[in-house]
Coordinates of C-alpha atoms in Angstrom, one line a residue:
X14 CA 46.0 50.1 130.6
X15 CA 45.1 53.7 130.2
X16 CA 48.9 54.5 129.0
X17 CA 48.4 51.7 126.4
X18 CA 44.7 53.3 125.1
X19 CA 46.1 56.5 125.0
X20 CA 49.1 55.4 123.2
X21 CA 47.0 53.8 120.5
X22 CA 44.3 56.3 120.3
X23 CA 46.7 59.1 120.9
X24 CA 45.9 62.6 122.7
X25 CA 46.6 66.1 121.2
X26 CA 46.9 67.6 124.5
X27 CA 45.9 70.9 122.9
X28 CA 45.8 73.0 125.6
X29 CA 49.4 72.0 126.8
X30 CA 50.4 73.3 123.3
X31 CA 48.4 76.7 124.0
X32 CA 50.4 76.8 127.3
X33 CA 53.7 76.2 125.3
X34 CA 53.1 79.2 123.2
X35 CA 52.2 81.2 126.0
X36 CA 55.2 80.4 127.9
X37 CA 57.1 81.3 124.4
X38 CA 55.2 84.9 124.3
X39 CA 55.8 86.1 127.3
X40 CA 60.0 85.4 126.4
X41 CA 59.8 86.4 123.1
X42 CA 58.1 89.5 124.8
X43 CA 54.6 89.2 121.9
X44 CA 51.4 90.1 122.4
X45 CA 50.0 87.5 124.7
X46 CA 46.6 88.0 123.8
X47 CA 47.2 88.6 119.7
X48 CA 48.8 84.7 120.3
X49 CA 46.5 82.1 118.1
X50 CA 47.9 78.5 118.1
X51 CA 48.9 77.7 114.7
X52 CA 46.9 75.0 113.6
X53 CA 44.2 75.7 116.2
X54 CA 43.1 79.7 116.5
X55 CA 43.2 79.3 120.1
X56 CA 44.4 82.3 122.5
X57 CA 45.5 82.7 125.4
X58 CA 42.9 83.1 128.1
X59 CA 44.9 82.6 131.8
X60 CA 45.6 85.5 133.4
X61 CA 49.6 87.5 132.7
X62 CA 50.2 86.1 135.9
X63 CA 49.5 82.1 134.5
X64 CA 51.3 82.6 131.6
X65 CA 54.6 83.4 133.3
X66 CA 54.2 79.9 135.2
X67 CA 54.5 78.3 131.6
X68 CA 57.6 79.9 130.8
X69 CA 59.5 76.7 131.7
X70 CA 57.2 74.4 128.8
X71 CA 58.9 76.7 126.4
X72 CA 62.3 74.9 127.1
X73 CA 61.0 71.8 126.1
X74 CA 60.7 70.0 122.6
X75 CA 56.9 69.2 122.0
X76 CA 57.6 65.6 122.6
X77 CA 59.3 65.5 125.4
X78 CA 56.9 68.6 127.0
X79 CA 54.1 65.7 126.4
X80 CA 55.8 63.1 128.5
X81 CA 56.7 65.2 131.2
X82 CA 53.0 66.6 131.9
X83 CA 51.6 63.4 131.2
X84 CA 53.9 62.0 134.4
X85 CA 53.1 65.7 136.3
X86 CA 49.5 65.0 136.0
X87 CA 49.9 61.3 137.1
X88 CA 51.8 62.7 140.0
X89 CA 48.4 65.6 140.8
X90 CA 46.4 62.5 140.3
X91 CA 47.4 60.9 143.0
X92 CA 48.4 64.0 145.4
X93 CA 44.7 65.1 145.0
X94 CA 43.1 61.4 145.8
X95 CA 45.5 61.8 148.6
X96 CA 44.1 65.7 149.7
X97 CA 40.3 64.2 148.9
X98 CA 40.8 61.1 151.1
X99 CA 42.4 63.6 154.3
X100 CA 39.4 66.0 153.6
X101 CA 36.9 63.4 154.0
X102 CA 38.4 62.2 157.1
X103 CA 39.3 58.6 155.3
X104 CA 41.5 56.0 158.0
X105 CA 44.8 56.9 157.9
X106 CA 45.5 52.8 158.6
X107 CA 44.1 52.3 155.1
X108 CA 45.3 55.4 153.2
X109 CA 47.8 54.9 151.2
X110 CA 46.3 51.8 149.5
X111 CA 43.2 53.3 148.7
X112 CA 45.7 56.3 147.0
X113 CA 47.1 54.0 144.8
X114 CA 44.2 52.2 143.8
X115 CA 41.8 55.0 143.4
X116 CA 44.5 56.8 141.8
X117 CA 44.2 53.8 139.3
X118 CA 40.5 54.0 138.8
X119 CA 40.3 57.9 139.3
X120 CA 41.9 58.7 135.7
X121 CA 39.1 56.5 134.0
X122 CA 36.6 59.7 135.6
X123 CA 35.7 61.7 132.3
X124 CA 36.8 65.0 133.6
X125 CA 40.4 63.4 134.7
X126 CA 40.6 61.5 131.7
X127 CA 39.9 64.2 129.4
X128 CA 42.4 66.6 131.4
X129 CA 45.1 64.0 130.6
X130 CA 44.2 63.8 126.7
X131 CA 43.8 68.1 126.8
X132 CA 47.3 68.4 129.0
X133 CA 45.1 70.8 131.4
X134 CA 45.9 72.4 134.4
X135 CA 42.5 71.5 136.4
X136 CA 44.6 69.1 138.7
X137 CA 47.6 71.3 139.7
X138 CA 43.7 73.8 140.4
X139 CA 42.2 70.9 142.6
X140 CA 45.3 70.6 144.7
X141 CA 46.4 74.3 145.2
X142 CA 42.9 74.4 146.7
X143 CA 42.4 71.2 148.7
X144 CA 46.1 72.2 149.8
X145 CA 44.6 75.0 151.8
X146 CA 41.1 73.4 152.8
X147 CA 42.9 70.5 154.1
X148 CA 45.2 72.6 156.6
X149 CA 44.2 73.7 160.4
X150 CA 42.4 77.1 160.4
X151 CA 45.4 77.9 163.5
X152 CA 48.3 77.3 160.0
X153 CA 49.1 80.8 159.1
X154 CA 49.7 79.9 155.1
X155 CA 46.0 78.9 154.8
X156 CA 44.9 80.9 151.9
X157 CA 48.0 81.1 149.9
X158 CA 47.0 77.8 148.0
X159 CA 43.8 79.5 147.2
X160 CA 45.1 82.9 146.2
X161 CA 47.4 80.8 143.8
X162 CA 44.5 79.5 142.5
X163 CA 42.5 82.0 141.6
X164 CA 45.7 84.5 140.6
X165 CA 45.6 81.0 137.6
X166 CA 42.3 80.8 136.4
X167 CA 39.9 82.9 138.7
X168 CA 37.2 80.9 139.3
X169 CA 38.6 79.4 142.4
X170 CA 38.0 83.0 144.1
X171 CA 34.9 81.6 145.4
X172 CA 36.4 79.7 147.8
X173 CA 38.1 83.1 149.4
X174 CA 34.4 84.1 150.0
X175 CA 33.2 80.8 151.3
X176 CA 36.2 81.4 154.1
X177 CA 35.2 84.6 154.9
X178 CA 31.5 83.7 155.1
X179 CA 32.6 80.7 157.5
X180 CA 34.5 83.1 159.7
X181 CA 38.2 81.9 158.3
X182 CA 38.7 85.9 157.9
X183 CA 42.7 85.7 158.4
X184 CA 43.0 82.7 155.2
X185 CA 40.4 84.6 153.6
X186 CA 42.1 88.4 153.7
X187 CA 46.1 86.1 153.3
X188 CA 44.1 84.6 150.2
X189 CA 43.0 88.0 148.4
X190 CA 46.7 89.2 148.9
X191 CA 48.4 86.5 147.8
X192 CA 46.3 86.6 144.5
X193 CA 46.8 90.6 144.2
X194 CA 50.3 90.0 144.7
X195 CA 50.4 87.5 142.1
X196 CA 48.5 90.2 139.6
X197 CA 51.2 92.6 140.9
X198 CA 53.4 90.4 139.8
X199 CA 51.9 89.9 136.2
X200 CA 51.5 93.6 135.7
X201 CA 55.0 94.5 136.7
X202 CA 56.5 92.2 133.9
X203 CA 53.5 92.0 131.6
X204 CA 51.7 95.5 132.0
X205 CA 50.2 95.7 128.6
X206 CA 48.8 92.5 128.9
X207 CA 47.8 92.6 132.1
X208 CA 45.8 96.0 131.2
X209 CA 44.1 94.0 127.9
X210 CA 43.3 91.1 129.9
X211 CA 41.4 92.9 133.3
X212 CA 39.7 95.1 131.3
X213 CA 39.0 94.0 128.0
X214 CA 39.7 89.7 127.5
X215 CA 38.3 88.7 130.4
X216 CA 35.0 89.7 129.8
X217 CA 34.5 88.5 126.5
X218 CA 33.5 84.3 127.0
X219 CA 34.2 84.1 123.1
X220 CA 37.8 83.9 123.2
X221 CA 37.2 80.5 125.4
X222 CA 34.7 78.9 123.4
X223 CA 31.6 78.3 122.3
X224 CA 29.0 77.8 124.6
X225 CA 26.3 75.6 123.6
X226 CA 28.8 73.1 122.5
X227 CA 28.4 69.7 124.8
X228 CA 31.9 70.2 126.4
X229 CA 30.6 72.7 128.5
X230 CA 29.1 71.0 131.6
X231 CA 28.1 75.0 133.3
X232 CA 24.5 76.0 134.2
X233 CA 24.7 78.4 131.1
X234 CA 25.8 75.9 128.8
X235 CA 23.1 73.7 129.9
X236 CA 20.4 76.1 128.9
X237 CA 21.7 77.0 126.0
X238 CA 21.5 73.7 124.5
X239 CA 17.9 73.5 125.5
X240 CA 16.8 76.7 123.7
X241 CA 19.6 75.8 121.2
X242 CA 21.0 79.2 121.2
X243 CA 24.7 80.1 122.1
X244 CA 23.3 83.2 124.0
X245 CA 20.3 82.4 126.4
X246 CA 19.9 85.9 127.6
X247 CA 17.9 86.6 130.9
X248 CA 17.0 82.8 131.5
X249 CA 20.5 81.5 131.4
X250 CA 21.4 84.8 133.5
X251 CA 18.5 84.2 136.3
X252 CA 19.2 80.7 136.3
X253 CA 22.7 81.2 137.1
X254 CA 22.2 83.5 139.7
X255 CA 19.4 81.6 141.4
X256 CA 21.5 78.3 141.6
X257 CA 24.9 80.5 142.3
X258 CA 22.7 81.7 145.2
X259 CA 21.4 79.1 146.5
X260 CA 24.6 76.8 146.5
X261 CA 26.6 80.0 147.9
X262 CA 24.0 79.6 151.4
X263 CA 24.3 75.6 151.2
X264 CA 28.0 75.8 150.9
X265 CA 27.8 78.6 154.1
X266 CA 25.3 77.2 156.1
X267 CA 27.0 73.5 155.9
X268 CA 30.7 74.9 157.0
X269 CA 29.3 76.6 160.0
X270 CA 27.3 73.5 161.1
X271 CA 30.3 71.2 162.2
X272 CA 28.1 70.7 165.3
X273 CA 25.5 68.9 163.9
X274 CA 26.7 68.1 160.4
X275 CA 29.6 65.5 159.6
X276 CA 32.3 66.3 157.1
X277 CA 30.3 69.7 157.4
X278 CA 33.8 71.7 156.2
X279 CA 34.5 69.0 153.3
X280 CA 30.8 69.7 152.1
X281 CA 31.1 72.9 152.3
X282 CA 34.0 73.3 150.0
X283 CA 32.9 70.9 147.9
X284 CA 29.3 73.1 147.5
X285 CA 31.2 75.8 146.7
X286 CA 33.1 74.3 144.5
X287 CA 29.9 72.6 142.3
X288 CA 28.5 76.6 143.0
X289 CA 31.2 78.0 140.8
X290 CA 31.2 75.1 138.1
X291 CA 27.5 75.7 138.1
X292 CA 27.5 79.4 137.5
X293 CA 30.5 80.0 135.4
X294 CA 29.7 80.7 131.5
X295 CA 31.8 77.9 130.5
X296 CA 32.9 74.7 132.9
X297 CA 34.1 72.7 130.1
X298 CA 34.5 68.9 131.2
X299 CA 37.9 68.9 132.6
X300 CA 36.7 71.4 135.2
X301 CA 34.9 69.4 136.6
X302 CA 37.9 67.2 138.5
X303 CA 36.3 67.4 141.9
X304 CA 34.0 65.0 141.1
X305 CA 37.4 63.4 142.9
X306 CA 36.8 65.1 146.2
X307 CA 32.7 64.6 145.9
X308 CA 33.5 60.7 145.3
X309 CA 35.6 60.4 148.4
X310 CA 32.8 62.4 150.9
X311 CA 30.1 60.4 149.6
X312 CA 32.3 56.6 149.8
X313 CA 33.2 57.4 153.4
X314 CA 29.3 58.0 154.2
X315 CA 28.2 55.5 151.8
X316 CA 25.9 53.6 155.1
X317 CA 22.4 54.0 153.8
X318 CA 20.2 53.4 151.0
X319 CA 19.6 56.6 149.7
X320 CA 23.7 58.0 149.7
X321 CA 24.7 54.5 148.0
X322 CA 22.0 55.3 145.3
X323 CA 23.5 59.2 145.1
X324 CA 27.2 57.3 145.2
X325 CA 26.4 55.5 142.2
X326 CA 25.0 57.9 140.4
X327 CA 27.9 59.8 140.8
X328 CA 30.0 57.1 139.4
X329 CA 27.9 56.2 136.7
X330 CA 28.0 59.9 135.4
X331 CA 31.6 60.5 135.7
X332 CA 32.3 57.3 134.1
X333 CA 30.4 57.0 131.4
X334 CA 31.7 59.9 129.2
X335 CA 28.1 60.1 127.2
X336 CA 28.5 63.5 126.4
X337 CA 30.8 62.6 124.2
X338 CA 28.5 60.6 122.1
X339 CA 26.2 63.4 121.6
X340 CA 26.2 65.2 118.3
X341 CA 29.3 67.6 118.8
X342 CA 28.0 70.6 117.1
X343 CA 25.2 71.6 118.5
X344 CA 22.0 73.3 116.3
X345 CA 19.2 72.7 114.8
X346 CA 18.1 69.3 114.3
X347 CA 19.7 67.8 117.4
X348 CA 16.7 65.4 118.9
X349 CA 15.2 66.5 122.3
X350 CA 16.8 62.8 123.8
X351 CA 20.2 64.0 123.1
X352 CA 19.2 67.0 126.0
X353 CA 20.2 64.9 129.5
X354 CA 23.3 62.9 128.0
X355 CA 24.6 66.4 126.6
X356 CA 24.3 67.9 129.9
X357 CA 25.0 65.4 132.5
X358 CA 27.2 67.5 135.1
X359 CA 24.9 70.1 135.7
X360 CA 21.7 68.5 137.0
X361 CA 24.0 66.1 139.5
X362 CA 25.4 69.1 140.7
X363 CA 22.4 71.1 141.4
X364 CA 20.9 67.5 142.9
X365 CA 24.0 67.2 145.1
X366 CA 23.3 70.8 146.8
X367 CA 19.6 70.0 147.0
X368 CA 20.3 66.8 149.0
X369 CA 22.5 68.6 150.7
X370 CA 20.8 71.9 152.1
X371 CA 18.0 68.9 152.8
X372 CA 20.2 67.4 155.1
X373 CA 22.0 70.5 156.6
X374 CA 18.2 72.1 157.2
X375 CA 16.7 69.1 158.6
X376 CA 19.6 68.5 161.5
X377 CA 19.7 72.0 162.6
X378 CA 15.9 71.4 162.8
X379 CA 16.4 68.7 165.4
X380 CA 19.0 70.7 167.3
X381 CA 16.3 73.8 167.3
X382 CA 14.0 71.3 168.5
X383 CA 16.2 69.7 170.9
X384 CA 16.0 66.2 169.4
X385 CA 19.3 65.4 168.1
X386 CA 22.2 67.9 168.6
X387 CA 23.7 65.9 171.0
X388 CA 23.3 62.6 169.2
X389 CA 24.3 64.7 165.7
X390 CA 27.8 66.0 168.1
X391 CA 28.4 62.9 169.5
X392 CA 28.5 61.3 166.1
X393 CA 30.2 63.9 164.5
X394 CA 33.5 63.3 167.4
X395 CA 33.3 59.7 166.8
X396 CA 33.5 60.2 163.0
X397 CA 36.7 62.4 163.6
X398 CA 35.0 65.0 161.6
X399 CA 37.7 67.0 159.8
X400 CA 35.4 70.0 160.1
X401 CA 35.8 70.0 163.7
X402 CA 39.8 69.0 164.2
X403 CA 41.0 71.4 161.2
X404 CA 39.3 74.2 163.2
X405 CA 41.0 72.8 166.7

């Protein structure tokens, strides 16, 4: 179904063609960041370091490049359902066919669906990462999935200081050398660009977009659209910080609470991983893929009222692609309705870590009071909590 509908309302898979030229830079040896995609004006905005991993799309026609990521991101698809399902701690009995059908129902989630139609990267992001979070502390490679990562597209650094702050010190140390090896690597071949890009293009959010626009699902973007400016100053600022704080300590305090808290590793990494959506400048749609990973933790503890309510929620956000009905370009004029479809993501995230701190604060309570922490263990080893066996 989805290839028909994309076949018939076809995809540009923009981004893919930004990669191509990229990949064709960096052999032609050009300026990498003077590139504008003809047709487009879009540059490059990856670190050196990505744009030598695109090398091989230059050796491919446009036509056939399009078939072959739309298979490689069928193929992520269904590795990171996979990764998602083993981080929440799903049956292994029942695995496999709940891979292949989520994996069917997964690319109808906005931010998958959209990565298909863009030819992003986000999923190759998602699995690099779960990858690592998935592994036993005891695996000497955790990290290098991470550092991969973040040597790609930054953001997912954060994750090298939620394993440090949960005491992984030897993935989080093997994770910052893995990505300064990768920059090492970038510089050696690429040294102008490498220079222009650390000091110089990746401080200016302009060359990635506009950021009141609806596509971008950050914190910032959010408040932008409120005060309908593309620059909210101090408030966007302090509300980034405030949030990037406060899901920074849920993200910490639930990975060190595998004692009392279930899945307390999985929702730690996904908190950090809503933290850094949150607080980036720009999270444009297709970031947001691990909605996948979020879906899975909160099926598999889907038993009472209040987390099927959040569950469905979840779905019916990620599903319904309203965003996209809002006007495009934002400015003045845009009604004050058009304010919670056009920025959808960022409340359920910051809703997600509220619920969760709740939870994490009120069962160390109990164990402080000496009401639950055996009960809250207990449970936790009948659950098989992946928190506790990835540290064994």
């Amino acid at each position: 179904m989805f290839a028909f509908f994309r076949h018939t309302h076809g995809a540009t898979m923009v981004d893919m063609l930004v990669y191509r030229a990229e990949g064709e830079a960096v052999v032609h040896g050009e300026d990498l960041y003077a590139m504008r995609l003809p047709g487009w004006d879009l540059p490059a905005t990856y670190p050196p370091f990505a744009a030598m991993l695109f090398v091989p799309s230059a050796w491919f026609d446009v036509s056939t490049l399009r078939v072959l990521v739309m298979l490689l991101n069928y193929a992520l698809l269904a590795l990171a359902v996979y990764l998602s399902l083993k981080l929440a701690g799903w049956a292994k009995q029942h695995r496999t066919a709940v891979v292949i059908l989520a994996t069917g129902v997964g690319i109808w989630l906005e931010p998958v669906f959209t990565t298909f139609q863009y030819g992003q990267v986000n999923l190759g992001i998602l699995c690099l990462v779960l990858w690592d979070l998935t592994r036993s502390d005891r695996n000497r490679f955790k990290g290098v999935g991470i550092g991969l990562a973040t040597a790609i597209k930054i953001t997912p650094g954060l994750f090298a200081v939620y394993l440090l702050l949960t005491g992984r010190i030897r993935a989080a140390l093997l994770s910052g050398a893995t990505f300064l090896t990768a920059a090492l690597i970038g510089w050696a071949v690429l040294p102008d660009a490498t220079w222009g890009f650390w000091t110089k293009y990746l401080w200016d959010p302009s060359r990635v977009g506009v950021t009141v626009l609806v596509d971008n699902q950050s914190l910032r973007g959010a408040v932008c659209r409120l005060l309908d400016v593309n620059d909210p100053g101090l408030v966007g600022l302090a509300a980034s910080a405030v949030v990037g704080a406060f899901g920074l300590a849920v993200a910490v305090v639930a990975g060190r609470s595998a004692r009392v808290l279930r899945r307390a590793d999985a929702w730690g990494a996904v908190c950090t991983a809503l933290t850094a959506l949150l607080v980036s400048p720009i999270s444009w749609t297709h970031h947001w893929v691990w909605c996948i990973p979020l879906v899975a933790l909160l099926m598999v503890e889907a038993r009472t009222r209040a987390r099927q309510v959040l569950l469905g929620v979840t779905l019916v956000v990620f599903l319904s692609h309203v965003m996209w009905a809002v006007p495009h370009r934002w400015g003045r004029g845009v009604a004050w309705y058009w304010q919670l479809p056009g920025s959808l993501y960022p409340p359920l995230g910051v809703a997600v870590l509220v619920v969760l701190g709740l939870r994490v604060y009120r069962a160390r309570r109990r164990t402080v009071d000496g009401t639950g922490g055996a009960r809250a263990l207990a449970a936790a080893m009948a659950d098989r909590d992946p928190a506790l066996t990835n540290r064994a």
